[in-house]
Structure formats: C-alpha cells, structure tokens
C-alpha cells in the first residue's frame, strides 16, 4: 500500500503569484520546493483512490481513471481538475463528497462522467475496493470532511484538511484509533490568538498532534508564509514532518 | 502588433478525456494537435491584453501580469486560471467583464489581485494602453461579450466566442467595420437544424462569415468532433482558417 502526496499547497500555491519572499524565490528555482494543489493518491494492489481533485491535469495523471475520488470539500483548490475531465467519455468515476447542496459552480448541473455520491452519515464508513473510508467532520467555511482510511493489512491513515482545530467528536474518534499516518492541515505559521482563521496555524496543529497518537505525522496545505517560517523554525517540529509534493510513503504488508 | 492564440479548444479540450477518436488519438501523440482552454494574447509595443483566462498556469505564462484581462464570460473554461493568481501579491490586474452579477464561484467574494470592471454599455469602447476595446453582445447561456479590438495602426480584430449565431445588432455593427481579422466560435461540425446549440456549428459559422467581411477569418473553440470532421472536410473551409494553439499573427505597422 502506498500513499503519495500529489500536492501540498494552500490555495495560493508555492510560489505565490508575484511574491518574492525567500520561500517563493526558492520554489521558483528549485522544482522540489514547489507546492501544487493539496491532493493525495492512495494505492493498493487492487484499488486507487484520489483524495481531492485540484490538479488541472487529471487527464494526464489518470489516463485510466481512479476507482474513486474522495472530495474533502468544494473549494476550487480541491475541485478545479474536475471541470475538464467531466466532459470525457468512458466509465463513470464515483466522487464521494460531504453533504453540500451547492457543490462548486455548475458541477452538479453538468456532472458528465462524475458520479457524485454522499455518505449516509458522518463516521459511517464506505467500502471502495479493499479500502474502508470513514468521513470525519472538520471545521471549515464549507461543509468539509476529513477521512479515515483503513486497509485490511492494518494500516490506518487520517487525512485532515481543510480545518481549523477539530470538532470534538472527530478528535475523540481519532484518539481511539492507532493511526499509522496522520496528515494534517497546517496552512499558517503561529498566528496571534486573536486571528480569525479558516485553517490551522502551527499552534492549532500542534495541539491536535499532541492529542492524536500516530506513528508518523505530516503537515500539508502549506502556505508560502509557513514555508518561510520553517526556514528558521525546523527544530520546533520535533519529529513532525512537512510533506513535499510527490513524496510517497510505502506501507509494507 | 501581434495576436496569439494561446488555446483553441472547447470546454472538453483536445484530446478529450478518455476519447479514442482519430482526432483525440492524434492529439495525444502530436503536441501541435493539442488544444487547450480558448484564450488569446494581444501585444503591441505598449500594451498586453489577455483574452480569457482558462489556462491554469497563468502565473508561469505571465510572471509580469498583462495590462488587462478581457473576459468573454464566466464559464469555467474561460476563467479557471484566475482562481490561483488572485491570491498573489503586487499590482492589481484590471479584469473587464460582461455584466454578470454571479461571476463564477467565489471570484467576486474574494477578488484579491483582480480588479473587476464592467463596460458602461455594449458597443461603448474603453481604452487600454494604445488599444480600443468595444464589447459586443453574443448569444450564449451566460452573459457573454465578444470584443472588437482596434489599434491606431488601423488593425481591427473581432474576437467572437462563445456564441450561437450573432445578435442582429452585433452583426450589423461588424458588417460596417473593415476587419483585419475575424476570430469565430466554431465548436461543432454541421449539426441537424433541430439541434439545440449553445455554440456555432460549421453551418452557423459559415453564415456569419459570409456576412462579415474580413481579410482573414479563423475558427476557434474547436471540439474533438469538429477536428474529426475536418480530417475529411478541409476543402469545405474554402479559405477560412482553423486556429492552432500558439499560432501567432503579426500585423505590420
Ligand atoms: Mn484548500
Ligand atoms: Mn478550503
Ligand atoms: Mn467555452
Ligand atoms: Mn461558454
Ligand atoms: Zn511568498
Ligand atoms: Zn475525441
């Protein structure tokens, strides 16, 4: 089983358009430091699941469609790639989503290839191939799910973006799991406590990480500001890892 | 003065996702036959204007922003690239649009760098650098403008997409111009007269072309079906040209 970060940026990506901060300048000259739309791929011997669909080149990345797409929510940086592939031909692609009666722009009106599906309720899992997927409510400006992904080999992955803090029920649920991998929104460096946030800063992320045990923890949905801060605050992470685009994590059976 | 077709596809692009028609297969092996989001760039010694913003990599294409963006309308294949660059920093980019109080998704709510502007009325021109731009109503499922672009050198370009037929007032206005270049939506090959269309097929395009005199006429917003049809019907065009992505037309002063 393999989990790959396809993209690890916030909506502004890194480099941010027009920005000349050290993180953005570094990303312009070093491809490895670039960050694209926040998205991941889960692969087992039998099943391929795409987590979020913000990459605009899904046609080239998936000439054979994934078995399913899990959407965390309908913000553009997570769904932009659907607007093109929906017009395609071939097998319909199941797209699991939170309950959001607006969707994004005209995706519901013209779904084309996309077979939109919702979950019966939060915390009620669905089986996709040899993977179990459990939707977990998050705190965001649109209806938003994180996902617990469970494989028969025992691997358990929690993918939690976009969110500011965590709802108690989601946190309590995750504390009881023995996570192999925790992937968490950490868009911002530490912000003043008065800041109105729609995403975790490092302080909120740290609080969540301390409460939810996991063998490995990765931060994602990283802004250029977070990347700047990390240039002089790597030590603060103490074992927490910051994801990179195209970084793959292998789980041995 | 130079006019460049940045993209010449309909919303499905060529190749269309999953399609194995001859046009799509050819586009997969020959880069020159690919078609991306319908868009064009106008450049004079003083001024750069982007016509539509569907390309997702506007940050890389325009590290220095254009002087203005002209939007024909707010369908996703014409605006997708704005969702990323709006979060950038630097000088605001004027974005001229039809009167459309919905816009697309949350572009109006979070315009960021984008300075949305409308025209006082159809047929009333605005000056952008050394270019005059006149908005021309089109027939489409959203409020949609074509544009007459006039340069002091005498060059006149009409850019007319997306449209099915033309409103009489737009057609009458254009008949009186001596166009250097007519660029016209021709999404579909000939369709039955009963077909409900939101874009020109070749029959509608032909009708418009016969009425509006122009030194050169190019078809754009081409579907894979139109490309298939063209493989055996090139002769039908009799002098009308089919645009290609990255094709540039130079106008000598
Ligand atoms: Mn996001
Ligand atoms: Mn979001
Ligand atoms: Mn279009
Ligand atoms: Mn359109
Ligand atoms: Zn920056
Ligand atoms: Zn095709």
Coordinates of C-alpha atoms and ligand atoms in Angstrom, one line a residue:
Chain A
X1 CA 0.0 0.0 0.0
X2 CA 1.3 3.4 -1.0
X3 CA 0.2 6.9 0.0
X4 CA 1.5 9.8 -2.3
X5 CA 1.3 13.5 -1.7
X6 CA 0.4 14.8 -5.1
X7 CA 0.3 18.4 -3.9
X8 CA 0.8 20.1 -0.5
X9 CA 0.0 23.8 -1.0
X10 CA -2.7 26.1 0.2
X11 CA -4.9 27.9 -2.3
X12 CA -2.1 30.3 -3.2
X13 CA 0.4 27.6 -4.0
X14 CA 4.1 28.0 -3.6
X15 CA 5.5 30.1 -5.3
X16 CA 2.6 32.5 -4.7
X17 CA 2.0 34.7 -7.8
X18 CA 4.2 37.8 -7.7
X19 CA 5.7 37.0 -4.3
X20 CA 9.4 37.5 -3.8
X21 CA 9.7 36.1 -0.2
X22 CA 12.6 33.7 0.4
X23 CA 10.3 30.6 0.2
X24 CA 8.7 31.7 -3.1
X25 CA 12.0 32.6 -4.7
X26 CA 13.5 29.3 -3.7
X27 CA 10.5 27.5 -5.2
X28 CA 10.9 29.3 -8.5
X29 CA 14.5 27.9 -8.9
X30 CA 14.1 24.5 -7.2
X31 CA 11.3 22.3 -8.5
X32 CA 11.4 20.2 -5.4
X33 CA 10.3 23.2 -3.3
X34 CA 7.2 23.9 -5.4
X35 CA 3.8 23.1 -3.9
X36 CA 0.7 22.4 -6.0
X37 CA -3.0 21.9 -5.2
X38 CA -3.4 19.9 -2.0
X39 CA -4.2 16.3 -3.1
X40 CA -3.1 12.7 -2.5
X41 CA -3.2 9.3 -4.0
X42 CA -3.8 6.0 -2.2
X43 CA -2.9 2.8 -4.0
X44 CA -3.2 -0.8 -3.0
X45 CA -2.8 -3.9 -5.2
X46 CA -6.5 -3.6 -6.1
X47 CA -7.6 0.0 -5.5
X48 CA -6.6 3.5 -6.4
X49 CA -8.3 6.4 -4.6
X50 CA -7.6 10.1 -5.4
X51 CA -8.0 12.5 -2.4
X52 CA -9.2 15.8 -3.8
X53 CA -9.0 17.0 -7.4
X54 CA -7.4 20.4 -7.6
X55 CA -4.7 19.5 -10.2
X56 CA -5.7 20.8 -13.6
X57 CA -4.0 17.9 -15.4
X58 CA -6.0 15.0 -14.1
X59 CA -6.5 13.7 -17.6
X60 CA -2.7 13.2 -18.0
X61 CA -2.2 12.0 -14.4
X62 CA -5.0 9.5 -14.7
X63 CA -5.4 8.3 -18.3
X64 CA -7.1 5.4 -16.6
X65 CA -9.5 6.9 -14.0
X66 CA -9.1 6.1 -10.3
X67 CA -11.6 3.8 -8.7
X68 CA -13.0 6.7 -6.8
X69 CA -12.3 10.3 -5.9
X70 CA -12.8 11.5 -2.3
X71 CA -13.5 15.2 -2.0
X72 CA -12.8 16.9 1.3
X73 CA -14.9 19.9 0.2
X74 CA -15.9 22.0 -2.8
X75 CA -13.4 24.9 -2.6
X76 CA -11.8 25.5 -6.0
X77 CA -8.3 24.4 -5.0
X78 CA -9.7 21.0 -4.3
X79 CA -12.0 20.5 -7.3
X80 CA -10.6 22.5 -10.2
X81 CA -9.5 19.4 -12.1
X82 CA -13.0 18.0 -12.3
X83 CA -14.2 20.7 -14.7
X84 CA -12.3 19.3 -17.6
X85 CA -12.5 15.5 -17.1
X86 CA -16.2 15.6 -16.5
X87 CA -16.8 16.1 -20.3
X88 CA -14.8 12.9 -21.1
X89 CA -16.1 9.6 -22.3
X90 CA -15.8 6.1 -20.7
X91 CA -16.6 4.7 -17.3
X92 CA -18.2 7.0 -14.7
X93 CA -16.0 8.0 -11.8
X94 CA -17.5 7.7 -8.3
X95 CA -16.9 11.0 -6.5
X96 CA -17.6 10.9 -2.7
X97 CA -18.4 14.3 -1.1
X98 CA -19.6 15.9 2.0
X99 CA -23.3 16.9 2.0
X100 CA -23.0 20.3 0.2
X101 CA -26.1 21.2 -1.8
X102 CA -24.2 23.9 -3.7
X103 CA -21.2 22.0 -4.8
X104 CA -19.0 24.2 -6.9
X105 CA -20.2 26.3 -9.9
X106 CA -22.0 24.0 -12.3
X107 CA -20.5 20.7 -11.4
X108 CA -23.9 19.3 -10.1
X109 CA -25.7 20.7 -13.2
X110 CA -23.3 19.1 -15.6
X111 CA -21.7 16.2 -13.8
X112 CA -20.9 14.3 -17.1
X113 CA -18.5 11.4 -16.1
X114 CA -18.7 12.3 -12.4
X115 CA -21.0 10.1 -10.3
X116 CA -21.4 12.3 -7.2
X117 CA -22.2 10.3 -4.0
X118 CA -22.6 11.2 -0.4
X119 CA -22.1 9.2 2.8
X120 CA -25.1 8.0 4.8
X121 CA -23.8 10.0 7.8
X122 CA -20.5 11.2 9.3
X123 CA -18.5 8.3 10.9
X124 CA -20.3 5.7 8.7
X125 CA -17.8 4.0 6.5
X126 CA -18.0 3.0 2.8
X127 CA -16.0 0.3 1.2
X128 CA -14.1 1.1 -2.0
X129 CA -12.3 -2.0 -3.3
X130 CA -10.1 -3.2 -0.4
X131 CA -10.2 0.1 1.4
X132 CA -12.6 1.4 4.1
X133 CA -13.3 5.1 4.1
X134 CA -14.8 6.9 7.1
X135 CA -15.9 10.5 6.8
X136 CA -14.9 12.8 9.7
X137 CA -16.4 16.3 10.1
X138 CA -13.9 19.1 10.0
X139 CA -14.2 22.9 10.8
X140 CA -14.1 25.0 7.7
X141 CA -16.0 27.6 5.8
X142 CA -17.7 25.0 3.6
X143 CA -19.1 21.5 4.6
X144 CA -15.8 19.6 4.8
X145 CA -14.8 16.0 5.6
X146 CA -11.5 14.5 6.6
X147 CA -11.2 10.8 6.0
X148 CA -10.0 7.8 8.0
X149 CA -8.7 5.3 5.5
X150 CA -8.4 1.7 6.7
X151 CA -6.8 -1.2 5.0
X152 CA -7.1 -4.9 5.9
X153 CA -3.3 -5.0 6.4
X154 CA -4.0 -2.9 9.5
X155 CA -2.8 0.4 8.0
X156 CA -4.8 3.4 9.2
X157 CA -4.5 6.9 7.7
X158 CA -6.2 10.0 8.8
X159 CA -6.3 12.8 6.1
X160 CA -7.5 16.0 7.8
X161 CA -7.6 19.1 5.5
X162 CA -9.0 21.8 5.3
X163 CA -9.7 22.6 9.0
X164 CA -9.3 25.0 11.9
X165 CA -9.0 22.9 15.0
X166 CA -11.1 19.7 15.1
X167 CA -14.7 19.1 16.2
X168 CA -14.7 17.2 19.5
X169 CA -16.4 14.1 18.0
X170 CA -13.8 13.9 15.3
X171 CA -10.9 14.3 17.8
X172 CA -12.4 11.7 20.2
X173 CA -12.9 9.3 17.4
X174 CA -9.3 9.6 16.2
X175 CA -7.8 9.3 19.7
X176 CA -9.2 5.8 19.8
X177 CA -7.5 4.7 16.5
X178 CA -4.0 3.6 16.3
X179 CA -3.0 5.7 13.3
X180 CA -0.2 4.6 11.0
X181 CA -0.2 8.1 9.5
X182 CA -1.8 11.4 10.4
X183 CA -1.9 14.1 7.7
X184 CA -2.9 17.5 8.9
X185 CA -3.7 21.0 7.6
X186 CA -1.1 23.4 8.8
X187 CA -1.5 26.3 6.5
X188 CA -0.1 29.1 8.6
X189 CA 2.9 29.7 10.9
X190 CA 1.9 30.7 14.5
X191 CA -0.7 33.4 14.4
X192 CA -1.9 35.7 17.2
X193 CA -4.7 34.2 19.2
X194 CA -7.0 37.0 18.0
X195 CA -6.6 35.9 14.4
X196 CA -9.7 34.7 12.6
X197 CA -8.6 31.5 10.9
X198 CA -10.2 29.1 8.5
X199 CA -7.1 26.8 8.6
X200 CA -4.8 25.5 11.3
X201 CA -1.7 27.5 12.1
X202 CA 1.2 25.7 13.7
X203 CA -0.2 26.3 17.2
X204 CA -3.6 24.6 16.4
X205 CA -1.8 21.8 14.5
X206 CA 0.5 21.2 17.5
X207 CA -2.5 20.9 19.8
X208 CA -4.2 18.3 17.6
X209 CA -0.9 16.4 17.1
X210 CA -0.4 16.1 20.9
X211 CA -3.9 14.6 21.3
X212 CA -4.0 12.1 18.4
X213 CA -1.4 9.4 18.5
X214 CA 0.2 8.3 15.2
X215 CA 3.3 6.5 14.1
X216 CA 4.1 9.4 11.6
X217 CA 2.6 12.8 11.3
X218 CA 2.8 15.0 8.2
X219 CA 1.7 18.6 7.7
X220 CA 0.1 19.6 4.4
X221 CA -1.8 22.5 2.8
X222 CA 1.3 24.6 3.5
X223 CA 1.3 28.4 2.6
X224 CA 4.4 30.3 1.5
X225 CA 4.2 32.0 4.9
X226 CA 4.5 28.6 6.6
X227 CA 7.4 27.7 4.3
X228 CA 9.2 31.0 5.2
X229 CA 8.7 30.3 8.9
X230 CA 10.0 26.8 8.6
X231 CA 13.3 28.1 7.2
X232 CA 14.3 29.2 10.7
X233 CA 12.0 27.0 12.8
X234 CA 12.5 23.4 11.6
X235 CA 13.5 22.4 15.2
X236 CA 10.1 23.4 16.5
X237 CA 8.6 20.5 14.6
X238 CA 10.3 17.9 16.9
X239 CA 9.6 14.8 14.8
X240 CA 6.6 16.1 12.9
X241 CA 7.3 16.0 9.1
X242 CA 6.3 18.6 6.5
X243 CA 5.0 16.9 3.3
X244 CA 6.5 17.6 -0.1
X245 CA 4.8 17.3 -3.5
X246 CA 5.3 13.7 -4.9
X247 CA 6.5 12.3 -1.6
X248 CA 5.4 8.7 -1.3
X249 CA 5.0 6.6 1.8
X250 CA 5.1 2.9 1.5
X251 CA 3.4 0.6 3.9
X252 CA 4.7 -3.0 3.9
X253 CA 2.1 -5.7 4.3
Chain B
X1 CA 1.1 44.2 -33.2
X2 CA 0.8 40.5 -32.6
X3 CA -2.3 38.3 -31.9
X4 CA -1.5 34.9 -30.5
X5 CA -4.0 32.0 -30.0
X6 CA -3.0 30.6 -26.6
X7 CA -5.7 28.0 -26.7
X8 CA -8.3 27.0 -29.2
X9 CA -10.4 24.2 -27.6
X10 CA -14.0 23.9 -26.4
X11 CA -14.5 23.0 -22.7
X12 CA -13.6 19.4 -23.3
X13 CA -10.2 20.2 -24.8
X14 CA -8.5 18.1 -27.4
X15 CA -7.7 15.3 -26.6
X16 CA -11.0 14.8 -24.7
X17 CA -10.5 12.7 -21.6
X18 CA -10.9 9.0 -22.4
X19 CA -11.8 9.6 -26.1
X20 CA -10.1 7.4 -28.7
X21 CA -11.5 9.1 -31.8
X22 CA -8.9 9.8 -34.5
X23 CA -8.6 13.5 -33.6
X24 CA -8.0 12.7 -29.9
X25 CA -5.6 9.9 -30.6
X26 CA -3.6 12.2 -33.0
X27 CA -3.5 14.9 -30.3
X28 CA -2.1 12.5 -27.8
X29 CA 0.9 11.7 -30.0
X30 CA 1.4 15.1 -31.6
X31 CA 1.7 18.1 -29.4
X32 CA 0.9 20.5 -32.2
X33 CA -2.6 19.0 -32.5
X34 CA -3.5 19.5 -28.8
X35 CA -6.0 22.2 -28.0
X36 CA -6.2 23.9 -24.6
X37 CA -8.5 26.5 -23.0
X38 CA -9.8 29.0 -25.5
X39 CA -7.7 32.2 -25.0
X40 CA -5.6 34.7 -26.9
X41 CA -3.0 37.3 -26.3
X42 CA -2.8 40.7 -27.9
X43 CA 0.5 42.6 -27.8
X44 CA 1.6 46.0 -29.1
X45 CA 4.8 47.9 -28.3
X46 CA 3.0 49.4 -25.3
X47 CA 0.2 47.1 -24.3
X48 CA -0.5 43.4 -23.5
X49 CA -4.1 42.2 -23.2
X50 CA -5.1 38.7 -22.3
X51 CA -8.4 37.5 -23.8
X52 CA -9.9 35.0 -21.4
X53 CA -8.2 33.2 -18.5
X54 CA -8.9 29.5 -18.7
X55 CA -5.2 28.4 -18.7
X56 CA -4.3 27.1 -15.2
X57 CA -0.7 28.3 -15.4
X58 CA -1.2 32.0 -15.8
X59 CA 1.4 32.5 -13.1
X60 CA 4.0 31.0 -15.3
X61 CA 2.8 32.5 -18.6
X62 CA 2.6 36.0 -17.1
X63 CA 5.2 36.4 -14.4
X64 CA 4.6 40.1 -15.2
X65 CA 0.8 40.5 -15.3
X66 CA -0.9 41.7 -18.5
X67 CA -2.1 45.3 -18.6
X68 CA -5.7 43.9 -18.6
X69 CA -7.7 40.7 -18.9
X70 CA -10.8 40.8 -21.1
X71 CA -13.3 38.1 -20.1
X72 CA -15.8 37.0 -22.7
X73 CA -17.9 35.3 -19.9
X74 CA -17.7 33.4 -16.6
X75 CA -17.8 29.8 -17.8
X76 CA -15.0 27.8 -16.1
X77 CA -13.1 27.1 -19.3
X78 CA -12.6 30.9 -19.6
X79 CA -11.8 31.8 -16.0
X80 CA -10.2 28.8 -14.3
X81 CA -6.8 30.4 -14.2
X82 CA -8.0 33.4 -12.1
X83 CA -8.6 31.3 -9.0
X84 CA -4.9 30.9 -8.3
X85 CA -3.4 34.2 -9.3
X86 CA -6.0 36.2 -7.4
X87 CA -4.2 35.3 -4.2
X88 CA -0.9 36.8 -5.4
X89 CA 0.8 40.0 -4.4
X90 CA 1.7 43.0 -6.5
X91 CA -0.2 45.4 -8.8
X92 CA -3.9 44.8 -9.3
X93 CA -4.9 43.4 -12.7
X94 CA -7.9 45.1 -14.4
X95 CA -10.4 42.4 -15.5
X96 CA -13.1 43.6 -17.9
X97 CA -16.2 41.5 -17.9
X98 CA -19.8 41.4 -19.2
X99 CA -22.4 42.4 -16.6
X100 CA -22.9 39.2 -14.8
X101 CA -23.9 39.5 -11.2
X102 CA -23.0 35.9 -10.4
X103 CA -19.5 35.8 -11.8
X104 CA -18.0 32.3 -11.2
X105 CA -17.9 30.6 -7.8
X106 CA -16.3 33.0 -5.2
X107 CA -14.3 35.2 -7.6
X108 CA -16.4 38.3 -6.7
X109 CA -16.3 37.4 -3.0
X110 CA -12.5 37.0 -2.9
X111 CA -11.2 39.0 -5.9
X112 CA -7.7 39.5 -4.4
X113 CA -5.4 40.9 -7.1
X114 CA -8.3 41.1 -9.6
X115 CA -9.9 44.5 -10.2
X116 CA -13.2 43.5 -11.9
X117 CA -14.7 46.2 -14.1
X118 CA -17.6 46.3 -16.5
X119 CA -18.3 48.5 -19.5
X120 CA -20.7 51.4 -19.4
X121 CA -22.8 49.7 -22.1
X122 CA -22.4 47.3 -25.1
X123 CA -20.8 49.0 -28.1
X124 CA -19.2 51.6 -25.8
X125 CA -15.4 51.3 -26.1
X126 CA -12.8 51.5 -23.4
X127 CA -9.2 52.4 -24.0
X128 CA -6.5 50.1 -22.6
X129 CA -3.0 51.5 -23.4
X130 CA -2.9 52.1 -27.2
X131 CA -5.8 49.7 -27.8
X132 CA -9.6 50.4 -28.0
X133 CA -11.9 47.6 -26.9
X134 CA -15.6 47.5 -27.8
X135 CA -17.8 45.0 -26.1
X136 CA -20.2 43.2 -28.5
X137 CA -23.2 41.1 -27.1
X138 CA -23.1 37.4 -28.1
X139 CA -25.7 34.6 -27.8
X140 CA -24.7 32.2 -25.0
X141 CA -26.0 30.6 -21.8
X142 CA -24.3 33.2 -19.7
X143 CA -24.0 37.0 -20.3
X144 CA -21.2 37.0 -22.9
X145 CA -19.3 39.6 -24.9
X146 CA -17.2 39.4 -28.0
X147 CA -14.7 42.2 -28.5
X148 CA -13.8 44.5 -31.3
X149 CA -10.1 45.4 -30.8
X150 CA -8.9 48.5 -32.6
X151 CA -5.3 49.8 -32.9
X152 CA -4.2 53.2 -34.1
X153 CA -2.3 51.4 -36.9
X154 CA -5.7 50.6 -38.4
X155 CA -5.7 46.9 -37.4
X156 CA -9.2 45.7 -36.4
X157 CA -9.8 42.4 -34.8
X158 CA -13.2 40.8 -33.8
X159 CA -13.0 38.0 -31.3
X160 CA -16.3 36.3 -31.1
X161 CA -16.6 33.4 -28.7
X162 CA -18.7 31.8 -27.1
X163 CA -21.8 32.2 -29.3
X164 CA -24.5 30.6 -31.2
X165 CA -25.2 32.8 -34.2
X166 CA -24.9 36.5 -33.5
X167 CA -27.4 39.1 -32.2
X168 CA -28.5 41.3 -35.1
X169 CA -27.0 44.5 -33.6
X170 CA -23.6 42.8 -33.2
X171 CA -23.8 41.5 -36.8
X172 CA -24.8 44.9 -38.2
X173 CA -22.1 46.7 -36.2
X174 CA -19.4 44.3 -37.5
X175 CA -20.6 44.5 -41.1
X176 CA -19.6 48.2 -41.1
X177 CA -16.1 47.5 -39.9
X178 CA -13.2 46.6 -42.2
X179 CA -11.9 43.8 -40.1
X180 CA -8.3 42.7 -40.4
X181 CA -9.1 39.5 -38.5
X182 CA -12.3 37.7 -37.6
X183 CA -12.0 35.0 -34.9
X184 CA -15.1 33.0 -34.5
X185 CA -16.5 30.2 -32.3
X186 CA -17.0 27.1 -34.4
X187 CA -17.3 24.4 -31.8
X188 CA -19.2 21.8 -33.7
X189 CA -19.2 20.2 -37.2
X190 CA -22.5 20.6 -39.1
X191 CA -25.4 19.7 -36.8
X192 CA -29.1 18.9 -37.7
X193 CA -31.2 22.0 -37.7
X194 CA -33.2 20.6 -34.8
X195 CA -30.1 20.5 -32.6
X196 CA -30.2 22.8 -29.5
X197 CA -26.9 24.6 -29.6
X198 CA -25.0 26.9 -27.3
X199 CA -22.2 27.3 -29.8
X200 CA -21.8 27.7 -33.5
X201 CA -21.6 24.6 -35.6
X202 CA -19.9 25.0 -39.0
X203 CA -23.2 25.9 -40.7
X204 CA -23.8 28.8 -38.3
X205 CA -20.2 29.9 -38.5
X206 CA -20.4 29.9 -42.3
X207 CA -23.5 32.0 -42.3
X208 CA -21.7 34.6 -40.1
X209 CA -18.5 34.5 -42.2
X210 CA -20.5 35.2 -45.4
X211 CA -22.0 38.3 -43.8
X212 CA -19.0 39.9 -42.1
X213 CA -16.1 40.9 -44.4
X214 CA -12.6 40.3 -43.0
X215 CA -9.1 40.0 -44.5
X216 CA -8.6 36.7 -42.6
X217 CA -11.0 34.5 -40.7
X218 CA -10.1 32.0 -38.1
X219 CA -12.2 29.4 -36.3
X220 CA -11.6 28.7 -32.6
X221 CA -13.3 27.0 -29.6
X222 CA -12.9 23.7 -31.6
X223 CA -14.2 20.4 -30.2
X224 CA -12.7 17.0 -30.9
X225 CA -15.8 16.4 -33.0
X226 CA -15.0 19.4 -35.2
X227 CA -11.4 18.2 -35.5
X228 CA -12.6 14.8 -36.6
X229 CA -14.9 16.3 -39.2
X230 CA -12.1 18.5 -40.5
X231 CA -9.9 15.4 -41.2
X232 CA -12.1 14.8 -44.3
X233 CA -13.7 18.2 -44.9
X234 CA -10.8 20.6 -45.1
X235 CA -11.9 21.7 -48.5
X236 CA -15.3 22.9 -47.2
X237 CA -13.5 25.7 -45.4
X238 CA -12.5 27.4 -48.8
X239 CA -10.1 30.0 -47.3
X240 CA -11.4 30.1 -43.7
X241 CA -8.5 29.0 -41.4
X242 CA -8.7 26.8 -38.3
X243 CA -6.6 28.2 -35.4
X244 CA -3.9 26.2 -33.6
X245 CA -2.7 26.7 -30.1
X246 CA 0.3 29.1 -30.1
X247 CA -0.4 30.3 -33.6
X248 CA 0.7 34.0 -33.8
X249 CA -0.5 36.5 -36.4
X250 CA 1.8 39.5 -36.9
X251 CA 0.4 42.8 -38.2
X252 CA 3.0 45.1 -39.7
X253 CA 2.6 48.8 -38.9
Ligands
LIG1 MN1 -7.8 24.4 0.5
LIG2 MN1 -10.9 25.1 1.7
LIG3 MN1 -16.2 28.0 -23.7
LIG4 MN1 -19.2 29.2 -22.6
LIG5 ZN1 6.0 34.1 -0.8
LIG6 ZN1 -12.3 12.6 -29.4

